[in-house]
Amino acid sequence: MSAPRLEIDLGKIEHNARTLVERLGRCGISVTGVTKATLGSPEIAAVLLRAGVLGLGDSRIENIEAMHCAHVAASMTLIRSPMLSQVERVVMHTDVSFNTELDVISGLSSAAQKAKRTHGIVLMVELGDLREGIMPGDLEKTVRETLRFPNIVLKGIGTNLACRSGVSPDAKNMAELSALADSIEATFGTTLSIVSGGNSGNLQWALSGADTGRINNLRLGEAILLGCEPLHRQPIDGLHTDAITLVAEVIESKIKPSQPWGEMAQNAFGEKPSLTNQGDISQAILAIGHQDIDPCGLQPPPGIEILGASSDHLITDTSSCNMSVGDEVSFQLNYSALVRAMTSPFVAKLMRVQRSHTSPPSSYIIH
Ligand SMILES: *Cc1c(COP(=O)(O)O)cnc(C)c1O
C-alpha cells in the first residue's frame, strides 16, 4: 500500500463531531465544522455535516472553492479576514466572512453589488490573544460603518482566543463578548444572530456548566479531528484520539553509533543538535520528513524514538524493536503535524468507512 499515508477513520470523526454537537447543543451552542486542517476534504466535510454541524468554516478560500466544486452543500464561512485581492471569490463562494477591516468590508460590498449577492459579516473582536480583532472600544464605530454598506448584512460578532498567545477563554472574556452583543443590539436595534465564542480552546469553558451567556456558536476543528482540547492537549472524554494516524515506511535499518563523527557545524536547518552517546543503536530511517510533517508533532509507537529529521528522512532509534526495510510504522499526530501531512502531496490519504454496523470496513485512497 502507498506510503507515507494518513489513515483517516471517517466513522471516528463522525462520532467525535456528533458527540460535540450534542453536548454543545444542550448549552444552546451550535458548531461550525472547521475544515482548514483537512485541505477542505469533501469526504470529511460530508461527515461533519452528517454529524449535525450548522455549517463549515475554513480560513482559505481555495479550500471552500474545492468543497463547492465537489458539491458539498453547506453554509460556508471564511474564518480568516478576506484578502482585498480575493473579495470577488469570497462573495461568490461563501455566505459569511469574519472581518476586522472596513476597507475589506467595503471591497466585499462592491463585489457583492457586482455579483448581485448579499454577503454576511461577522465582526471579530480582540479580547486579549492579540491575533485578529477589533479593539472592543472601536466595535460600535465599526458596526455603524458596516451597517451602511450596500449588499452587506451584519450577522454577528465573534472572537478568537488560545491561538497566538494561548489566552484561555473563561467566564470573564466570554461575558465581555456577551455584553458587547447586548450593547450593539441595544444601540442599533439590530439582532446579532451569531455570537461565535471561539475554537476548540473554548470547550472546557463551554462544557464546564458555566453560564454561556449570549455565545451561541463555536468553530471546531482540532477537537473533532484529534479528540483533544488544545489548552492542555488532554483527550476529551468520550472522543476518539486516533481517528487519524500517519503511516511511514522504513528505507534503511542499520546498527550505527549514536554519536556523529567529524568536525561539527550546522545541520540542514541551521541547528547544532546535541546527541548523547549511547553506544551503538539500531537506527531506522523512514521516508518522510519536514516537507511532509512537523517531526516534533509525531508520537511514535512504544519502542521507537524519534532522533531527528531532515526534509525527506525521519531518523529513529529502533533498538527495542526489530525493523526491516519495507516495514511500516504508525504515528499519532498533533495539529501541526496533521496540517502539514494533509497539505503534502507526497502523503496519500486513506479514508476508512464503515457503511453500517454489520458491514465490514472498507477503505479507499485519495492522492
Ligand atoms: C482555526 C480556527 C478555528 C478552529 O480552531 P480549532 O482549534 O482547530 O478548533 C476557529 N476559528 C478560527 C478563526 C480559526 O482560525
mmCIF file of C-alpha atoms and ligand atoms in Angstrom:
data_model
loop_
_atom_site.group_PDB
_atom_site.id
_atom_site.type_symbol
_atom_site.label_atom_id
_atom_site.label_comp_id
_atom_site.label_asym_id
_atom_site.label_seq_id
_atom_site.Cartn_x
_atom_site.Cartn_y
_atom_site.Cartn_z
ATOM 1 C CA MET A 1 0.000 0.000 0.000
ATOM 2 C CA SER A 2 1.077 3.555 -0.763
ATOM 3 C CA ALA A 3 3.285 5.202 1.901
ATOM 4 C CA PRO A 4 3.540 7.593 3.555
ATOM 5 C CA ARG A 5 -0.183 7.884 4.141
ATOM 6 C CA LEU A 6 -2.701 9.327 6.537
ATOM 7 C CA GLU A 7 -5.284 6.775 7.606
ATOM 8 C CA ILE A 8 -8.488 8.663 8.254
ATOM 9 C CA ASP A 9 -11.314 6.860 10.013
ATOM 10 C CA LEU A 10 -14.402 8.728 8.883
ATOM 11 C CA GLY A 11 -16.612 6.869 11.373
ATOM 12 C CA LYS A 12 -14.498 8.063 14.304
ATOM 13 C CA ILE A 13 -14.503 11.643 13.021
ATOM 14 C CA GLU A 14 -18.279 11.475 12.684
ATOM 15 C CA HIS A 15 -18.591 10.145 16.240
ATOM 16 C CA ASN A 16 -16.396 12.971 17.571
ATOM 17 C CA ALA A 17 -18.333 15.620 15.681
ATOM 18 C CA ARG A 18 -21.736 14.245 16.693
ATOM 19 C CA THR A 19 -20.722 13.971 20.358
ATOM 20 C CA LEU A 20 -19.577 17.601 20.450
ATOM 21 C CA VAL A 21 -22.626 18.828 18.507
ATOM 22 C CA GLU A 22 -24.898 17.092 21.058
ATOM 23 C CA ARG A 23 -23.019 18.245 24.165
ATOM 24 C CA LEU A 24 -22.833 21.863 22.990
ATOM 25 C CA GLY A 25 -26.422 21.736 21.731
ATOM 26 C CA ARG A 26 -27.522 21.241 25.342
ATOM 27 C CA CYS A 27 -25.896 24.630 26.149
ATOM 28 C CA GLY A 28 -27.550 26.332 23.178
ATOM 29 C CA ILE A 29 -24.324 26.397 21.178
ATOM 30 C CA SER A 30 -24.119 25.369 17.517
ATOM 31 C CA VAL A 31 -20.961 24.033 15.875
ATOM 32 C CA THR A 32 -19.264 25.316 12.746
ATOM 33 C CA GLY A 33 -17.092 22.464 11.455
ATOM 34 C CA VAL A 34 -13.640 23.804 10.582
ATOM 35 C CA THR A 35 -12.100 22.114 7.548
ATOM 36 C CA LYS A 36 -8.821 24.030 7.186
ATOM 37 C CA ALA A 37 -6.660 21.249 8.622
ATOM 38 C CA THR A 38 -8.120 18.841 6.072
ATOM 39 C CA LEU A 39 -7.364 20.942 2.962
ATOM 40 C CA GLY A 40 -11.129 21.227 2.514
ATOM 41 C CA SER A 41 -11.563 17.458 2.111
ATOM 42 C CA PRO A 42 -15.088 16.887 0.740
ATOM 43 C CA GLU A 43 -15.176 13.425 2.388
ATOM 44 C CA ILE A 44 -14.538 14.893 5.838
ATOM 45 C CA ALA A 45 -16.878 17.824 5.142
ATOM 46 C CA ALA A 46 -19.688 15.383 4.324
ATOM 47 C CA VAL A 47 -19.084 13.511 7.579
ATOM 48 C CA LEU A 48 -19.181 16.734 9.628
ATOM 49 C CA LEU A 49 -22.464 17.731 8.019
ATOM 50 C CA ARG A 50 -23.947 14.295 8.677
ATOM 51 C CA ALA A 51 -22.952 14.696 12.323
ATOM 52 C CA GLY A 52 -25.051 17.845 12.571
ATOM 53 C CA VAL A 53 -22.694 20.815 12.288
ATOM 54 C CA LEU A 54 -24.530 24.011 11.378
ATOM 55 C CA GLY A 55 -22.130 24.906 8.581
ATOM 56 C CA LEU A 56 -18.487 24.733 7.535
ATOM 57 C CA GLY A 57 -15.699 27.208 8.146
ATOM 58 C CA ASP A 58 -12.287 27.446 6.547
ATOM 59 C CA SER A 59 -9.514 30.023 6.601
ATOM 60 C CA ARG A 60 -8.625 29.561 2.920
ATOM 61 C CA ILE A 61 -10.921 30.476 0.049
ATOM 62 C CA GLU A 62 -9.204 27.792 -2.060
ATOM 63 C CA ASN A 63 -10.462 25.073 0.299
ATOM 64 C CA ILE A 64 -14.005 26.445 0.214
ATOM 65 C CA GLU A 65 -13.893 26.573 -3.582
ATOM 66 C CA ALA A 66 -12.680 22.963 -3.641
ATOM 67 C CA MET A 67 -15.620 21.897 -1.468
ATOM 68 C CA HIS A 68 -18.021 23.774 -3.752
ATOM 69 C CA CYS A 69 -16.510 22.044 -6.775
ATOM 70 C CA ALA A 70 -17.094 18.721 -5.030
ATOM 71 C CA HIS A 71 -20.752 19.714 -4.477
ATOM 72 C CA VAL A 72 -20.542 19.955 -0.683
ATOM 73 C CA ALA A 73 -23.817 21.720 0.121
ATOM 74 C CA ALA A 74 -23.445 23.770 3.290
ATOM 75 C CA SER A 75 -23.356 27.293 4.585
ATOM 76 C CA MET A 76 -19.703 28.355 4.134
ATOM 77 C CA THR A 77 -17.855 30.830 6.339
ATOM 78 C CA LEU A 78 -14.407 32.231 5.635
ATOM 79 C CA ILE A 79 -12.947 32.382 9.157
ATOM 80 C CA ARG A 80 -9.887 34.456 8.266
ATOM 81 C CA SER A 81 -10.199 38.105 7.207
ATOM 82 C CA PRO A 82 -10.504 38.096 3.419
ATOM 83 C CA MET A 83 -7.627 39.450 1.347
ATOM 84 C CA LEU A 84 -8.653 42.549 -0.588
ATOM 85 C CA SER A 85 -7.358 40.761 -3.677
ATOM 86 C CA GLN A 86 -9.842 37.896 -3.121
ATOM 87 C CA VAL A 87 -13.112 39.692 -2.334
ATOM 88 C CA GLU A 88 -14.805 38.573 -5.576
ATOM 89 C CA ARG A 89 -14.052 34.927 -4.814
ATOM 90 C CA VAL A 90 -15.171 35.343 -1.214
ATOM 91 C CA VAL A 91 -18.517 36.820 -2.220
ATOM 92 C CA MET A 92 -19.027 34.119 -4.843
ATOM 93 C CA HIS A 93 -18.204 31.088 -2.678
ATOM 94 C CA THR A 94 -19.022 31.972 0.932
ATOM 95 C CA ASP A 95 -22.133 33.126 2.737
ATOM 96 C CA VAL A 96 -20.325 34.813 5.603
ATOM 97 C CA SER A 97 -16.794 36.020 6.310
ATOM 98 C CA PHE A 98 -15.055 37.106 9.509
ATOM 99 C CA ASN A 99 -13.859 40.697 9.275
ATOM 100 C CA THR A 100 -11.913 43.357 11.141
ATOM 101 C CA GLU A 101 -11.146 45.992 8.465
ATOM 102 C CA LEU A 102 -13.626 48.442 6.916
ATOM 103 C CA ASP A 103 -11.571 48.592 3.693
ATOM 104 C CA VAL A 104 -12.172 44.878 3.248
ATOM 105 C CA ILE A 105 -15.881 45.149 4.067
ATOM 106 C CA SER A 106 -16.074 47.960 1.517
ATOM 107 C CA GLY A 107 -14.418 45.701 -1.068
ATOM 108 C CA LEU A 108 -16.817 42.872 -0.220
ATOM 109 C CA SER A 109 -19.743 45.284 -0.603
ATOM 110 C CA SER A 110 -18.620 46.369 -4.095
ATOM 111 C CA ALA A 111 -18.020 42.765 -5.134
ATOM 112 C CA ALA A 112 -21.409 41.716 -3.754
ATOM 113 C CA GLN A 113 -23.183 44.502 -5.660
ATOM 114 C CA LYS A 114 -21.472 43.436 -8.903
ATOM 115 C CA ALA A 115 -22.386 39.807 -8.298
ATOM 116 C CA LYS A 116 -25.937 40.754 -7.234
ATOM 117 C CA ARG A 117 -25.487 38.864 -3.971
ATOM 118 C CA THR A 118 -25.583 39.746 -0.300
ATOM 119 C CA HIS A 119 -22.685 38.848 1.951
ATOM 120 C CA GLY A 120 -22.808 38.211 5.692
ATOM 121 C CA ILE A 121 -20.250 39.725 8.052
ATOM 122 C CA VAL A 122 -19.150 38.573 11.486
ATOM 123 C CA LEU A 123 -17.046 41.246 13.149
ATOM 124 C CA MET A 124 -14.190 39.757 15.141
ATOM 125 C CA VAL A 125 -13.364 41.374 18.478
ATOM 126 C CA GLU A 126 -9.908 41.395 20.119
ATOM 127 C CA LEU A 127 -10.207 40.018 23.656
ATOM 128 C CA GLY A 128 -6.556 39.570 24.549
ATOM 129 C CA ASP A 129 -4.927 36.874 22.410
ATOM 130 C CA LEU A 130 -3.597 39.560 20.050
ATOM 131 C CA ARG A 131 -4.365 37.905 16.787
ATOM 132 C CA GLU A 132 -7.277 39.238 14.688
ATOM 133 C CA GLY A 133 -9.935 41.502 16.133
ATOM 134 C CA ILE A 134 -11.338 44.992 16.501
ATOM 135 C CA MET A 135 -10.458 46.555 19.861
ATOM 136 C CA PRO A 136 -13.661 46.455 21.973
ATOM 137 C CA GLY A 137 -13.733 50.260 22.238
ATOM 138 C CA ASP A 138 -13.828 50.538 18.440
ATOM 139 C CA LEU A 139 -16.587 47.976 17.874
ATOM 140 C CA GLU A 140 -19.536 50.363 17.974
ATOM 141 C CA LYS A 141 -17.974 52.662 15.381
ATOM 142 C CA THR A 142 -17.156 49.706 13.123
ATOM 143 C CA VAL A 143 -20.713 48.358 13.407
ATOM 144 C CA ARG A 144 -22.121 51.772 12.495
ATOM 145 C CA GLU A 145 -19.984 51.868 9.316
ATOM 146 C CA THR A 146 -20.646 48.242 8.452
ATOM 147 C CA LEU A 147 -24.416 48.752 8.564
ATOM 148 C CA ARG A 148 -24.100 51.446 5.856
ATOM 149 C CA PHE A 149 -22.589 49.222 3.170
ATOM 150 C CA PRO A 150 -24.957 48.004 0.447
ATOM 151 C CA ASN A 151 -25.334 44.211 -0.028
ATOM 152 C CA ILE A 152 -23.663 43.601 3.338
ATOM 153 C CA VAL A 153 -25.564 42.061 6.267
ATOM 154 C CA LEU A 154 -24.128 42.145 9.781
ATOM 155 C CA LYS A 155 -24.670 38.610 11.073
ATOM 156 C CA GLY A 156 -22.915 38.835 14.378
ATOM 157 C CA ILE A 157 -19.724 39.161 16.346
ATOM 158 C CA GLY A 158 -17.061 36.705 17.359
ATOM 159 C CA THR A 159 -13.688 36.305 18.949
ATOM 160 C CA ASN A 160 -10.704 34.002 18.740
ATOM 161 C CA LEU A 161 -8.526 33.111 21.722
ATOM 162 C CA ALA A 162 -5.951 30.446 22.567
ATOM 163 C CA CYS A 163 -4.146 30.739 19.237
ATOM 164 C CA ARG A 164 -1.349 33.278 19.049
ATOM 165 C CA SER A 165 -0.718 33.852 22.742
ATOM 166 C CA GLY A 166 -2.571 30.995 24.414
ATOM 167 C CA VAL A 167 -5.048 33.219 26.290
ATOM 168 C CA SER A 168 -7.727 30.887 27.738
ATOM 169 C CA PRO A 169 -11.397 31.501 27.109
ATOM 170 C CA ASP A 170 -13.008 31.986 30.528
ATOM 171 C CA ALA A 171 -16.061 33.412 32.279
ATOM 172 C CA LYS A 172 -14.610 36.916 32.124
ATOM 173 C CA ASN A 173 -13.700 37.269 28.431
ATOM 174 C CA MET A 174 -16.791 35.320 27.325
ATOM 175 C CA ALA A 175 -19.020 37.571 29.456
ATOM 176 C CA GLU A 176 -17.362 40.541 27.784
ATOM 177 C CA LEU A 177 -18.317 39.186 24.353
ATOM 178 C CA SER A 178 -21.902 38.623 25.545
ATOM 179 C CA ALA A 179 -22.075 42.165 26.933
ATOM 180 C CA LEU A 180 -20.780 43.576 23.640
ATOM 181 C CA ALA A 181 -23.515 41.650 21.761
ATOM 182 C CA ASP A 182 -26.190 43.076 24.088
ATOM 183 C CA SER A 183 -24.875 46.586 23.798
ATOM 184 C CA ILE A 184 -24.605 46.515 19.973
ATOM 185 C CA GLU A 185 -28.194 45.251 19.734
ATOM 186 C CA ALA A 186 -29.439 47.929 22.126
ATOM 187 C CA THR A 187 -27.562 50.722 20.352
ATOM 188 C CA PHE A 188 -28.507 49.804 16.786
ATOM 189 C CA GLY A 189 -31.824 47.984 17.243
ATOM 190 C CA THR A 190 -30.436 45.016 15.269
ATOM 191 C CA THR A 191 -30.314 41.343 16.141
ATOM 192 C CA LEU A 192 -26.981 39.568 16.096
ATOM 193 C CA SER A 193 -27.836 36.011 15.129
ATOM 194 C CA ILE A 194 -24.256 34.739 15.572
ATOM 195 C CA VAL A 195 -22.177 35.250 18.706
ATOM 196 C CA SER A 196 -19.227 32.993 17.987
ATOM 197 C CA GLY A 197 -17.163 32.456 21.117
ATOM 198 C CA GLY A 198 -14.108 30.715 19.683
ATOM 199 C CA ASN A 199 -12.480 27.438 18.739
ATOM 200 C CA SER A 200 -11.685 24.067 20.340
ATOM 201 C CA GLY A 201 -9.950 26.005 23.120
ATOM 202 C CA ASN A 202 -13.411 27.115 24.295
ATOM 203 C CA LEU A 203 -14.698 23.606 25.014
ATOM 204 C CA GLN A 204 -13.547 23.413 28.624
ATOM 205 C CA TRP A 205 -15.308 26.677 29.379
ATOM 206 C CA ALA A 206 -18.451 25.814 27.393
ATOM 207 C CA LEU A 207 -18.870 22.323 28.859
ATOM 208 C CA SER A 208 -17.994 23.275 32.432
ATOM 209 C CA GLY A 209 -21.613 24.108 33.178
ATOM 210 C CA ALA A 210 -20.758 27.817 33.283
ATOM 211 C CA ASP A 211 -23.299 30.379 32.105
ATOM 212 C CA THR A 212 -22.638 30.598 28.361
ATOM 213 C CA GLY A 213 -24.498 33.907 28.077
ATOM 214 C CA ARG A 214 -25.047 35.051 24.506
ATOM 215 C CA ILE A 215 -22.455 32.690 22.999
ATOM 216 C CA ASN A 216 -24.370 30.507 20.539
ATOM 217 C CA ASN A 217 -21.627 29.170 18.249
ATOM 218 C CA LEU A 218 -18.165 27.619 18.388
ATOM 219 C CA ARG A 219 -15.895 26.796 15.455
ATOM 220 C CA LEU A 220 -14.315 23.398 15.934
ATOM 221 C CA GLY A 221 -11.516 21.707 14.038
ATOM 222 C CA GLU A 222 -8.873 20.129 16.270
ATOM 223 C CA ALA A 223 -11.276 18.705 18.865
ATOM 224 C CA ILE A 224 -13.240 16.882 16.165
ATOM 225 C CA LEU A 225 -10.239 15.555 14.249
ATOM 226 C CA LEU A 226 -7.896 14.702 17.128
ATOM 227 C CA GLY A 227 -10.285 14.293 20.082
ATOM 228 C CA CYS A 228 -8.146 16.664 22.152
ATOM 229 C CA GLU A 229 -8.659 20.080 23.687
ATOM 230 C CA PRO A 230 -5.866 22.462 22.705
ATOM 231 C CA LEU A 231 -5.302 24.311 26.009
ATOM 232 C CA HIS A 232 -3.565 21.407 27.742
ATOM 233 C CA ARG A 233 -3.775 18.878 24.887
ATOM 234 C CA GLN A 234 -5.774 16.474 27.042
ATOM 235 C CA PRO A 235 -8.089 13.884 25.438
ATOM 236 C CA ILE A 236 -11.764 14.845 25.597
ATOM 237 C CA ASP A 237 -13.962 12.324 27.385
ATOM 238 C CA GLY A 238 -15.800 10.012 25.011
ATOM 239 C CA LEU A 239 -13.937 11.096 21.868
ATOM 240 C CA HIS A 240 -11.563 9.077 19.685
ATOM 241 C CA THR A 241 -7.981 10.377 19.721
ATOM 242 C CA ASP A 242 -6.888 8.005 16.958
ATOM 243 C CA ALA A 243 -9.267 8.962 14.161
ATOM 244 C CA ILE A 244 -6.246 9.959 12.066
ATOM 245 C CA THR A 245 -2.872 8.202 12.050
ATOM 246 C CA LEU A 246 0.219 8.571 9.907
ATOM 247 C CA VAL A 247 1.992 5.572 8.391
ATOM 248 C CA ALA A 248 5.553 5.804 7.078
ATOM 249 C CA GLU A 249 7.886 3.205 5.575
ATOM 250 C CA VAL A 250 11.382 2.132 6.618
ATOM 251 C CA ILE A 251 14.013 2.667 3.885
ATOM 252 C CA GLU A 252 17.165 1.941 5.894
ATOM 253 C CA SER A 253 17.755 -0.095 9.045
ATOM 254 C CA LYS A 254 21.285 -0.424 10.425
ATOM 255 C CA ILE A 255 23.318 -0.631 13.592
ATOM 256 C CA LYS A 256 25.115 2.713 13.883
ATOM 257 C CA PRO A 257 26.946 4.695 16.539
ATOM 258 C CA SER A 258 24.659 7.130 18.378
ATOM 259 C CA GLN A 259 27.275 9.882 18.032
ATOM 260 C CA PRO A 260 28.260 11.544 14.753
ATOM 261 C CA TRP A 261 31.952 11.882 13.944
ATOM 262 C CA GLY A 262 33.987 14.507 12.092
ATOM 263 C CA GLU A 263 34.110 18.253 12.613
ATOM 264 C CA MET A 264 30.674 19.561 13.699
ATOM 265 C CA ALA A 265 28.966 22.543 12.023
ATOM 266 C CA GLN A 266 25.276 23.375 11.470
ATOM 267 C CA ASN A 267 22.829 20.783 10.134
ATOM 268 C CA ALA A 268 20.448 21.344 7.182
ATOM 269 C CA PHE A 269 18.159 23.507 9.347
ATOM 270 C CA GLY A 270 20.809 25.742 10.906
ATOM 271 C CA GLU A 271 20.785 23.830 14.205
ATOM 272 C CA LYS A 272 23.627 22.188 16.080
ATOM 273 C CA PRO A 273 21.944 19.105 17.522
ATOM 274 C CA SER A 274 23.411 17.735 20.727
ATOM 275 C CA LEU A 275 23.396 13.964 20.958
ATOM 276 C CA THR A 276 24.202 11.841 23.951
ATOM 277 C CA ASN A 277 26.442 8.861 23.472
ATOM 278 C CA GLN A 278 24.537 5.626 23.960
ATOM 279 C CA GLY A 279 27.000 3.451 22.095
ATOM 280 C CA ASP A 280 25.714 1.588 19.075
ATOM 281 C CA ILE A 281 21.967 1.699 18.396
ATOM 282 C CA SER A 282 19.570 0.292 15.811
ATOM 283 C CA GLN A 283 18.798 3.245 13.598
ATOM 284 C CA ALA A 284 15.916 3.106 11.136
ATOM 285 C CA ILE A 285 15.156 5.781 8.562
ATOM 286 C CA LEU A 286 11.570 6.390 7.491
ATOM 287 C CA ALA A 287 10.757 8.015 4.152
ATOM 288 C CA ILE A 288 9.075 11.155 5.444
ATOM 289 C CA GLY A 289 10.453 14.497 6.620
ATOM 290 C CA HIS A 290 9.998 18.167 7.384
ATOM 291 C CA GLN A 291 8.400 18.671 3.983
ATOM 292 C CA ASP A 292 5.511 16.371 4.936
ATOM 293 C CA ILE A 293 5.161 16.632 8.696
ATOM 294 C CA ASP A 294 6.267 18.507 11.782
ATOM 295 C CA PRO A 295 8.596 15.897 13.324
ATOM 296 C CA CYS A 296 8.031 17.359 16.811
ATOM 297 C CA GLY A 297 4.315 16.664 16.406
ATOM 298 C CA LEU A 298 4.647 12.921 15.859
ATOM 299 C CA GLN A 299 4.136 10.388 18.618
ATOM 300 C CA PRO A 300 5.822 7.094 17.735
ATOM 301 C CA PRO A 301 4.575 3.729 18.969
ATOM 302 C CA PRO A 302 6.192 2.273 22.135
ATOM 303 C CA GLY A 303 9.740 1.062 21.464
ATOM 304 C CA ILE A 304 10.523 3.647 18.793
ATOM 305 C CA GLU A 305 12.130 7.005 19.492
ATOM 306 C CA ILE A 306 12.432 9.875 17.021
ATOM 307 C CA LEU A 307 16.045 11.097 16.889
ATOM 308 C CA GLY A 308 15.882 13.723 14.188
ATOM 309 C CA ALA A 309 14.648 14.628 10.762
ATOM 310 C CA SER A 310 15.667 16.301 7.540
ATOM 311 C CA SER A 311 13.424 17.333 4.653
ATOM 312 C CA ASP A 312 12.862 13.774 3.459
ATOM 313 C CA HIS A 313 14.191 11.486 6.217
ATOM 314 C CA LEU A 314 12.916 10.709 9.708
ATOM 315 C CA ILE A 315 15.608 9.081 11.827
ATOM 316 C CA THR A 316 14.504 6.787 14.628
ATOM 317 C CA ASP A 317 16.058 4.632 17.337
ATOM 318 C CA THR A 318 14.530 1.187 16.996
ATOM 319 C CA SER A 319 16.842 -0.582 19.432
ATOM 320 C CA SER A 320 13.977 -2.161 21.332
ATOM 321 C CA CYS A 321 12.097 -3.438 18.290
ATOM 322 C CA ASN A 322 13.413 -5.003 15.133
ATOM 323 C CA MET A 323 12.721 -3.012 11.992
ATOM 324 C CA SER A 324 13.432 -4.138 8.453
ATOM 325 C CA VAL A 325 13.376 -2.224 5.217
ATOM 326 C CA GLY A 326 9.789 -2.119 3.960
ATOM 327 C CA ASP A 327 8.242 -2.233 7.440
ATOM 328 C CA GLU A 328 5.621 0.370 8.243
ATOM 329 C CA VAL A 329 5.359 2.456 11.411
ATOM 330 C CA SER A 330 2.160 4.202 12.620
ATOM 331 C CA PHE A 331 2.320 7.531 14.422
ATOM 332 C CA GLN A 332 -0.193 9.664 16.274
ATOM 333 C CA LEU A 333 -0.113 13.301 15.151
ATOM 334 C CA ASN A 334 -0.658 16.647 16.773
ATOM 335 C CA TYR A 335 -2.339 19.515 14.968
ATOM 336 C CA SER A 336 0.764 20.939 13.346
ATOM 337 C CA ALA A 337 1.930 17.549 12.050
ATOM 338 C CA LEU A 338 -1.602 16.845 10.813
ATOM 339 C CA VAL A 339 -1.895 20.125 8.907
ATOM 340 C CA ARG A 340 1.408 19.561 7.163
ATOM 341 C CA ALA A 341 0.667 15.931 6.290
ATOM 342 C CA MET A 342 -2.785 16.835 4.977
ATOM 343 C CA THR A 343 -1.328 19.512 2.717
ATOM 344 C CA SER A 344 1.640 17.442 1.486
ATOM 345 C CA PRO A 345 1.030 15.987 -1.965
ATOM 346 C CA PHE A 346 3.525 13.260 -1.025
ATOM 347 C CA VAL A 347 1.273 11.867 1.711
ATOM 348 C CA ALA A 348 -1.603 9.715 0.450
ATOM 349 C CA LYS A 349 -4.932 9.939 2.246
ATOM 350 C CA LEU A 350 -6.636 6.656 3.023
ATOM 351 C CA MET A 351 -10.268 7.067 4.025
ATOM 352 C CA ARG A 352 -11.802 4.273 6.096
ATOM 353 C CA VAL A 353 -15.560 3.952 6.051
ATOM 354 C CA GLN A 354 -17.997 1.536 7.630
ATOM 355 C CA ARG A 355 -21.271 1.714 5.736
ATOM 356 C CA SER A 356 -23.260 0.051 8.520
ATOM 357 C CA HIS A 357 -22.697 -1.727 11.845
ATOM 358 C CA THR A 358 -22.859 -5.107 10.150
ATOM 359 C CA SER A 359 -20.807 -4.431 7.024
ATOM 360 C CA PRO A 360 -17.015 -4.780 7.127
ATOM 361 C CA PRO A 361 -14.994 -1.563 6.992
ATOM 362 C CA SER A 362 -13.809 -0.598 3.538
ATOM 363 C CA SER A 363 -11.255 1.958 2.524
ATOM 364 C CA TYR A 364 -10.154 3.972 -0.469
ATOM 365 C CA ILE A 365 -7.125 6.109 -1.235
ATOM 366 C CA ILE A 366 -7.173 9.711 -2.334
ATOM 367 C CA HIS A 367 -3.976 11.291 -3.621
HETATM 368 C C1 LIG B 1 -8.503 27.505 13.019
HETATM 369 C C2 LIG B 1 -9.599 28.337 13.535
HETATM 370 C C3 LIG B 1 -10.622 27.735 14.273
HETATM 371 C C4 LIG B 1 -10.624 26.266 14.628
HETATM 372 O O1 LIG B 1 -9.672 26.042 15.600
HETATM 373 P P1 LIG B 1 -9.509 24.586 16.303
HETATM 374 O O2 LIG B 1 -8.578 24.831 17.404
HETATM 375 O O3 LIG B 1 -8.981 23.695 15.242
HETATM 376 O O4 LIG B 1 -10.855 24.196 16.766
HETATM 377 C C5 LIG B 1 -11.652 28.544 14.700
HETATM 378 N N1 LIG B 1 -11.672 29.869 14.439
HETATM 379 C C6 LIG B 1 -10.709 30.483 13.730
HETATM 380 C C7 LIG B 1 -10.802 31.937 13.484
HETATM 381 C C8 LIG B 1 -9.626 29.745 13.269
HETATM 382 O O5 LIG B 1 -8.662 30.357 12.569
#
